[in-house]
């Protein structure tokens, strides 16, 4: 979490990785070179990797990050899983039943 | 942990420990903000097919425009990183220059976004047109409002560095503002992956 743990090389590495992942996703959508399902997979995987790259290289999350910060992030993850997962489950189940 | 020194002027000023606690408090705020954005994403996913008599997502989104916005925000995240590094290395002038560069890229992003919103509203794709557009403007607008607030924050930090110098409270504030700015770039990854890209595929 401390600013001194980051340095120029780490920042530039993060930028190159983030740029590459962004370009992969945009190129897949722009060219439509692959089937739609595969393109969705490419978007999802490059987005997840890019979030990880940003967390590590830009926000400085690593093994030295205080455990309470990681716990707060994990708790937010649980809340997001419950609320987003629950909302989508209920609403799409409702759509399906309304169309019967 | 060694970059924070207690101030030596008349007032004792915050200690290293209280500044660490503020970092943690700000981290908790960011996590709550992540929950807000997640629910706006969930709302969008539930609503995006409800276009009523309005336009479809694919008719209002432009891939080149979104790509330009993405690049502006990504580059601004990196330039803020350089500002933070300059601040740690006690290079006051460099820190200010990188912050100004960050604001320029941030302004580039916001002007593209405002142009997109105005163009959509003028072509009949206003927030009240359909459930899809309400959810779209809520999510992307909330992100844009955060970026705008972040730029006000950067402007304030430039003046604090100019007037107060790189004291430990100023450094600590700049660090938290950097966390905010990088966080917004992470939210944008979700926006282009969940809102824009699927629209061109379906």
Tab-separated table of C-alpha atoms in Angstrom:
chain	number	residue	atom	x	y	z
A	1	UNK	CA	0.000	0.000	0.000
A	2	UNK	CA	2.912	2.364	0.534
A	3	UNK	CA	3.986	4.551	-2.376
A	4	UNK	CA	7.688	3.807	-2.026
A	5	UNK	CA	7.151	0.141	-2.879
A	6	UNK	CA	6.361	1.049	-6.488
A	7	UNK	CA	8.940	2.139	-9.012
A	8	UNK	CA	9.169	3.215	-12.621
A	9	UNK	CA	9.766	-0.245	-14.017
A	10	UNK	CA	6.752	-1.679	-12.195
A	11	UNK	CA	4.576	1.162	-13.516
A	12	UNK	CA	5.739	0.706	-17.116
A	13	UNK	CA	5.293	-3.100	-16.894
A	14	UNK	CA	1.756	-2.560	-15.632
A	15	UNK	CA	1.017	-0.125	-18.453
A	16	UNK	CA	2.330	-2.489	-21.159
A	17	UNK	CA	0.333	-5.446	-19.748
A	18	UNK	CA	-2.856	-3.375	-19.360
A	19	UNK	CA	-2.450	-1.950	-22.878
A	20	UNK	CA	-1.905	-5.425	-24.374
A	21	UNK	CA	-5.012	-6.828	-22.636
A	22	UNK	CA	-7.127	-3.826	-23.727
A	23	UNK	CA	-5.917	-4.188	-27.314
A	24	UNK	CA	-6.661	-7.951	-27.338
A	25	UNK	CA	-10.259	-7.339	-26.220
A	26	UNK	CA	-10.850	-4.435	-28.647
A	27	UNK	CA	-9.196	-6.281	-31.555
A	28	UNK	CA	-11.422	-9.328	-30.965
A	29	UNK	CA	-14.562	-7.144	-31.005
A	30	UNK	CA	-13.382	-4.899	-33.853
A	31	UNK	CA	-12.385	-7.635	-36.302
A	32	UNK	CA	-14.990	-10.236	-35.248
A	33	UNK	CA	-12.383	-12.792	-36.309
A	34	UNK	CA	-13.775	-15.438	-33.935
A	35	UNK	CA	-17.241	-16.879	-33.208
A	36	UNK	CA	-19.345	-14.734	-30.855
A	37	UNK	CA	-19.088	-17.162	-27.897
A	38	UNK	CA	-15.294	-17.247	-28.133
A	39	UNK	CA	-15.169	-13.428	-28.393
A	40	UNK	CA	-17.199	-13.192	-25.165
A	41	UNK	CA	-14.676	-15.542	-23.543
A	42	UNK	CA	-11.752	-13.403	-24.748
A	43	UNK	CA	-13.406	-10.222	-23.382
A	44	UNK	CA	-14.124	-11.847	-19.995
A	45	UNK	CA	-10.658	-13.339	-19.539
A	46	UNK	CA	-8.755	-10.235	-20.645
A	47	UNK	CA	-10.966	-8.081	-18.362
A	48	UNK	CA	-10.258	-10.310	-15.327
A	49	UNK	CA	-6.525	-10.308	-16.060
A	50	UNK	CA	-6.551	-6.536	-16.561
A	51	UNK	CA	-8.279	-5.988	-13.206
A	52	UNK	CA	-5.560	-8.133	-11.594
A	53	UNK	CA	-2.830	-6.163	-13.435
A	54	UNK	CA	-4.305	-2.829	-12.254
A	55	UNK	CA	-4.660	-4.068	-8.657
A	56	UNK	CA	-1.069	-5.255	-8.511
A	57	UNK	CA	0.877	-2.762	-10.639
A	58	UNK	CA	-1.154	0.434	-10.075
A	59	UNK	CA	-2.788	-0.047	-6.647
A	60	UNK	CA	0.229	-1.954	-5.296
A	61	UNK	CA	-1.628	-4.987	-3.910
A	62	UNK	CA	0.930	-7.712	-3.179
A	63	UNK	CA	1.941	-10.176	-0.458
A	64	UNK	CA	3.050	-7.262	1.766
A	65	UNK	CA	-0.371	-5.577	1.705
A	66	UNK	CA	-1.830	-5.475	5.263
A	67	UNK	CA	-4.175	-8.383	5.885
A	68	UNK	CA	-7.054	-6.089	6.922
A	69	UNK	CA	-7.033	-4.475	3.450
A	70	UNK	CA	-7.258	-7.904	1.820
A	71	UNK	CA	-10.047	-8.894	4.241
A	72	UNK	CA	-11.987	-5.719	3.399
A	73	UNK	CA	-11.607	-6.529	-0.294
A	74	UNK	CA	-12.718	-10.130	0.267
A	75	UNK	CA	-15.745	-8.926	2.249
A	76	UNK	CA	-16.675	-6.512	-0.546
A	77	UNK	CA	-16.299	-9.472	-2.916
A	78	UNK	CA	-18.747	-11.539	-0.840
A	79	UNK	CA	-21.262	-8.654	-0.758
A	80	UNK	CA	-20.932	-8.156	-4.513
A	81	UNK	CA	-21.337	-11.886	-5.168
A	82	UNK	CA	-24.495	-12.080	-3.032
A	83	UNK	CA	-26.132	-8.869	-4.254
A	84	UNK	CA	-25.189	-9.030	-7.956
A	85	UNK	CA	-25.570	-12.805	-8.206
A	86	UNK	CA	-28.873	-12.717	-6.306
A	87	UNK	CA	-30.278	-9.819	-8.369
A	88	UNK	CA	-29.413	-11.467	-11.683
A	89	UNK	CA	-30.748	-14.847	-10.525
A	90	UNK	CA	-34.092	-13.410	-9.396
A	91	UNK	CA	-34.574	-11.055	-12.345
A	92	UNK	CA	-33.698	-13.525	-15.092
A	93	UNK	CA	-35.814	-16.222	-13.413
A	94	UNK	CA	-38.658	-13.692	-13.413
A	95	UNK	CA	-38.151	-12.898	-17.137
A	96	UNK	CA	-38.309	-16.596	-17.919
A	97	UNK	CA	-41.512	-17.136	-15.944
A	98	UNK	CA	-43.156	-14.054	-17.493
A	99	UNK	CA	-42.555	-15.451	-20.973
A	100	UNK	CA	-44.254	-18.775	-20.255
B	1	UNK	CA	6.374	2.839	5.798
B	2	UNK	CA	9.402	5.096	6.092
B	3	UNK	CA	8.238	7.805	3.706
B	4	UNK	CA	5.963	9.498	6.261
B	5	UNK	CA	7.751	11.794	8.700
B	6	UNK	CA	5.926	13.592	11.485
B	7	UNK	CA	5.807	17.322	10.817
B	8	UNK	CA	8.105	19.412	12.978
B	9	UNK	CA	6.283	22.761	12.835
B	10	UNK	CA	4.221	24.353	15.647
B	11	UNK	CA	1.386	21.836	15.591
B	12	UNK	CA	2.471	18.240	16.065
B	13	UNK	CA	0.555	17.147	12.928
B	14	UNK	CA	-0.596	13.646	12.097
B	15	UNK	CA	1.774	10.804	12.898
B	16	UNK	CA	2.763	8.022	10.544
B	17	UNK	CA	0.278	5.776	12.306
B	18	UNK	CA	-2.725	8.075	11.843
B	19	UNK	CA	-1.831	8.472	8.149
B	20	UNK	CA	-1.788	4.683	7.752
B	21	UNK	CA	-5.201	4.532	9.424
B	22	UNK	CA	-6.471	7.127	6.924
B	23	UNK	CA	-5.187	4.976	4.057
B	24	UNK	CA	-7.134	2.047	5.467
B	25	UNK	CA	-10.259	4.168	5.920
B	26	UNK	CA	-10.012	5.325	2.321
B	27	UNK	CA	-9.573	1.716	1.205
B	28	UNK	CA	-12.845	0.857	3.017
B	29	UNK	CA	-14.558	3.735	1.173
B	30	UNK	CA	-13.276	2.385	-2.153
B	31	UNK	CA	-14.693	-1.045	-1.317
B	32	UNK	CA	-18.144	0.471	-0.625
B	33	UNK	CA	-17.867	2.357	-3.910
B	34	UNK	CA	-17.089	-0.961	-5.612
B	35	UNK	CA	-20.363	-2.335	-4.192
B	36	UNK	CA	-22.285	0.672	-5.597
B	37	UNK	CA	-20.767	0.230	-9.044
B	38	UNK	CA	-21.405	-3.541	-8.964
B	39	UNK	CA	-25.090	-2.937	-8.331
B	40	UNK	CA	-25.239	-0.379	-11.153
B	41	UNK	CA	-23.649	-3.050	-13.373
B	42	UNK	CA	-26.250	-5.594	-12.198
B	43	UNK	CA	-29.022	-3.078	-12.966
B	44	UNK	CA	-27.604	-2.553	-16.456
B	45	UNK	CA	-27.393	-6.299	-17.165
B	46	UNK	CA	-31.009	-6.717	-16.030
B	47	UNK	CA	-32.240	-3.730	-18.058
B	48	UNK	CA	-30.212	-3.663	-21.290
B	49	UNK	CA	-32.788	-5.623	-23.304
B	50	UNK	CA	-35.612	-3.317	-22.204
B	51	UNK	CA	-35.240	-0.840	-25.053
B	52	UNK	CA	-38.998	-0.046	-25.329
B	53	UNK	CA	-39.454	2.060	-28.480
B	54	UNK	CA	-35.967	3.546	-28.160
B	55	UNK	CA	-32.740	2.570	-29.936
B	56	UNK	CA	-30.841	-0.696	-29.372
B	57	UNK	CA	-27.435	-0.583	-27.620
B	58	UNK	CA	-25.631	-1.348	-30.898
B	59	UNK	CA	-27.253	1.700	-32.543
B	60	UNK	CA	-25.944	4.218	-30.001
B	61	UNK	CA	-22.424	2.950	-29.168
B	62	UNK	CA	-19.372	3.747	-31.312
B	63	UNK	CA	-16.354	1.457	-30.884
B	64	UNK	CA	-13.750	4.077	-31.972
B	65	UNK	CA	-15.138	6.570	-29.487
B	66	UNK	CA	-15.039	4.052	-26.624
B	67	UNK	CA	-11.535	2.955	-27.584
B	68	UNK	CA	-10.328	6.577	-27.418
B	69	UNK	CA	-11.961	7.028	-23.989
B	70	UNK	CA	-10.306	3.815	-22.771
B	71	UNK	CA	-6.866	4.984	-23.929
B	72	UNK	CA	-7.250	8.432	-22.323
B	73	UNK	CA	-8.181	6.892	-18.965
B	74	UNK	CA	-5.459	4.207	-19.062
B	75	UNK	CA	-2.748	6.738	-19.916
B	76	UNK	CA	-4.009	9.081	-17.175
B	77	UNK	CA	-3.707	6.231	-14.670
B	78	UNK	CA	-0.060	5.745	-15.649
B	79	UNK	CA	0.736	9.469	-15.561
B	80	UNK	CA	-0.758	9.634	-12.029
B	81	UNK	CA	1.569	6.745	-11.151
B	82	UNK	CA	4.517	8.876	-12.349
B	83	UNK	CA	3.251	11.785	-10.220
B	84	UNK	CA	3.177	9.483	-7.162
B	85	UNK	CA	6.725	8.291	-7.911
B	86	UNK	CA	7.989	11.868	-8.303
B	87	UNK	CA	6.341	12.698	-4.961
B	88	UNK	CA	8.057	9.782	-3.186
B	89	UNK	CA	11.392	10.918	-4.668
B	90	UNK	CA	10.750	14.490	-3.412
B	91	UNK	CA	10.694	15.937	-6.962
B	92	UNK	CA	8.109	18.663	-6.415
B	93	UNK	CA	8.208	20.141	-9.948
B	94	UNK	CA	7.960	16.747	-11.643
B	95	UNK	CA	5.039	15.734	-9.429
B	96	UNK	CA	3.142	18.885	-10.447
B	97	UNK	CA	3.907	18.403	-14.147
B	98	UNK	CA	2.691	14.767	-14.079
B	99	UNK	CA	-0.478	15.841	-12.225
B	100	UNK	CA	-1.158	18.461	-14.918
B	101	UNK	CA	-0.618	15.806	-17.628
B	102	UNK	CA	-3.064	13.546	-15.738
B	103	UNK	CA	-5.685	16.319	-15.695
B	104	UNK	CA	-5.232	16.864	-19.445
B	105	UNK	CA	-5.899	13.183	-20.184
B	106	UNK	CA	-8.765	13.167	-17.667
B	107	UNK	CA	-10.287	16.186	-19.443
B	108	UNK	CA	-9.863	14.362	-22.759
B	109	UNK	CA	-11.823	11.434	-21.338
B	110	UNK	CA	-14.583	13.591	-19.863
B	111	UNK	CA	-14.993	15.698	-23.021
B	112	UNK	CA	-15.360	12.530	-25.124
B	113	UNK	CA	-17.922	11.211	-22.640
B	114	UNK	CA	-19.896	14.478	-22.586
B	115	UNK	CA	-19.823	14.542	-26.411
B	116	UNK	CA	-21.143	10.967	-26.434
B	117	UNK	CA	-23.951	11.777	-23.965
B	118	UNK	CA	-24.983	14.975	-25.786
B	119	UNK	CA	-24.934	13.179	-29.143
B	120	UNK	CA	-27.110	10.382	-27.758
B	121	UNK	CA	-29.615	12.737	-26.127
B	122	UNK	CA	-29.897	14.853	-29.297
B	123	UNK	CA	-30.563	11.743	-31.382
B	124	UNK	CA	-33.456	10.695	-29.128
B	125	UNK	CA	-31.518	8.320	-26.862
B	126	UNK	CA	-32.120	10.221	-23.611
B	127	UNK	CA	-32.118	8.657	-20.108
B	128	UNK	CA	-35.933	8.679	-19.979
B	129	UNK	CA	-36.338	6.920	-23.345
B	130	UNK	CA	-36.043	3.338	-22.105
B	131	UNK	CA	-34.962	1.151	-19.200
B	132	UNK	CA	-31.770	0.341	-21.089
B	133	UNK	CA	-30.830	4.024	-21.414
B	134	UNK	CA	-31.738	4.824	-17.795
B	135	UNK	CA	-29.413	2.058	-16.615
B	136	UNK	CA	-26.705	3.119	-19.097
B	137	UNK	CA	-26.706	6.781	-18.069
B	138	UNK	CA	-26.838	5.855	-14.350
B	139	UNK	CA	-23.800	3.581	-14.564
B	140	UNK	CA	-21.591	5.492	-17.008
B	141	UNK	CA	-22.722	8.857	-15.594
B	142	UNK	CA	-21.810	7.823	-12.038
B	143	UNK	CA	-18.361	6.826	-13.276
B	144	UNK	CA	-18.000	10.122	-15.149
B	145	UNK	CA	-19.029	12.043	-12.019
B	146	UNK	CA	-16.332	10.206	-10.059
B	147	UNK	CA	-13.703	11.075	-12.688
B	148	UNK	CA	-14.789	14.739	-12.583
B	149	UNK	CA	-14.500	14.782	-8.778
B	150	UNK	CA	-11.079	13.142	-9.107
B	151	UNK	CA	-9.937	15.963	-11.397
B	152	UNK	CA	-11.107	18.563	-8.868
B	153	UNK	CA	-9.081	16.581	-6.310
B	154	UNK	CA	-5.991	16.669	-8.543
B	155	UNK	CA	-6.367	20.441	-8.987
B	156	UNK	CA	-6.559	20.875	-5.201
B	157	UNK	CA	-3.474	18.655	-4.752
B	158	UNK	CA	-1.487	20.728	-7.287
B	159	UNK	CA	-2.172	23.860	-5.197
B	160	UNK	CA	-1.409	22.029	-1.935
B	161	UNK	CA	1.972	20.916	-3.307
B	162	UNK	CA	2.677	24.471	-4.553
B	163	UNK	CA	1.667	26.154	-1.286
B	164	UNK	CA	2.498	23.586	1.425
B	165	UNK	CA	5.226	21.616	-0.331
B	166	UNK	CA	5.643	17.850	-0.129
B	167	UNK	CA	4.888	17.524	3.602
B	168	UNK	CA	3.806	14.143	4.919
B	169	UNK	CA	0.069	15.020	5.096
B	170	UNK	CA	0.214	16.284	1.487
B	171	UNK	CA	2.002	13.114	0.344
B	172	UNK	CA	-0.519	11.003	2.182
B	173	UNK	CA	-3.446	12.829	0.519
B	174	UNK	CA	-1.853	12.444	-2.900
B	175	UNK	CA	-1.441	8.726	-2.223
B	176	UNK	CA	-5.142	8.320	-1.403
B	177	UNK	CA	-6.183	10.386	-4.437
B	178	UNK	CA	-4.014	8.046	-6.528
B	179	UNK	CA	-5.851	5.026	-5.089
B	180	UNK	CA	-9.145	6.705	-6.094
B	181	UNK	CA	-7.911	7.443	-9.634
B	182	UNK	CA	-6.576	3.912	-10.235
B	183	UNK	CA	-9.811	2.472	-8.817
B	184	UNK	CA	-11.839	4.433	-11.399
B	185	UNK	CA	-9.738	2.941	-14.192
B	186	UNK	CA	-10.620	-0.540	-12.872
B	187	UNK	CA	-14.336	0.354	-12.967
B	188	UNK	CA	-13.865	1.472	-16.590
B	189	UNK	CA	-12.548	-2.014	-17.513
B	190	UNK	CA	-15.937	-3.310	-16.338
B	191	UNK	CA	-17.790	-0.642	-18.342
B	192	UNK	CA	-16.145	-1.376	-21.681
B	193	UNK	CA	-16.270	-5.165	-21.104
B	194	UNK	CA	-19.863	-5.417	-19.815
B	195	UNK	CA	-21.655	-2.404	-21.337
B	196	UNK	CA	-20.042	-1.570	-24.680
B	197	UNK	CA	-18.422	-4.729	-26.054
B	198	UNK	CA	-21.400	-7.126	-25.690
B	199	UNK	CA	-23.568	-4.560	-27.528
B	200	UNK	CA	-21.499	-5.012	-30.700
B	201	UNK	CA	-21.679	-8.811	-30.444
B	202	UNK	CA	-25.359	-9.461	-29.779
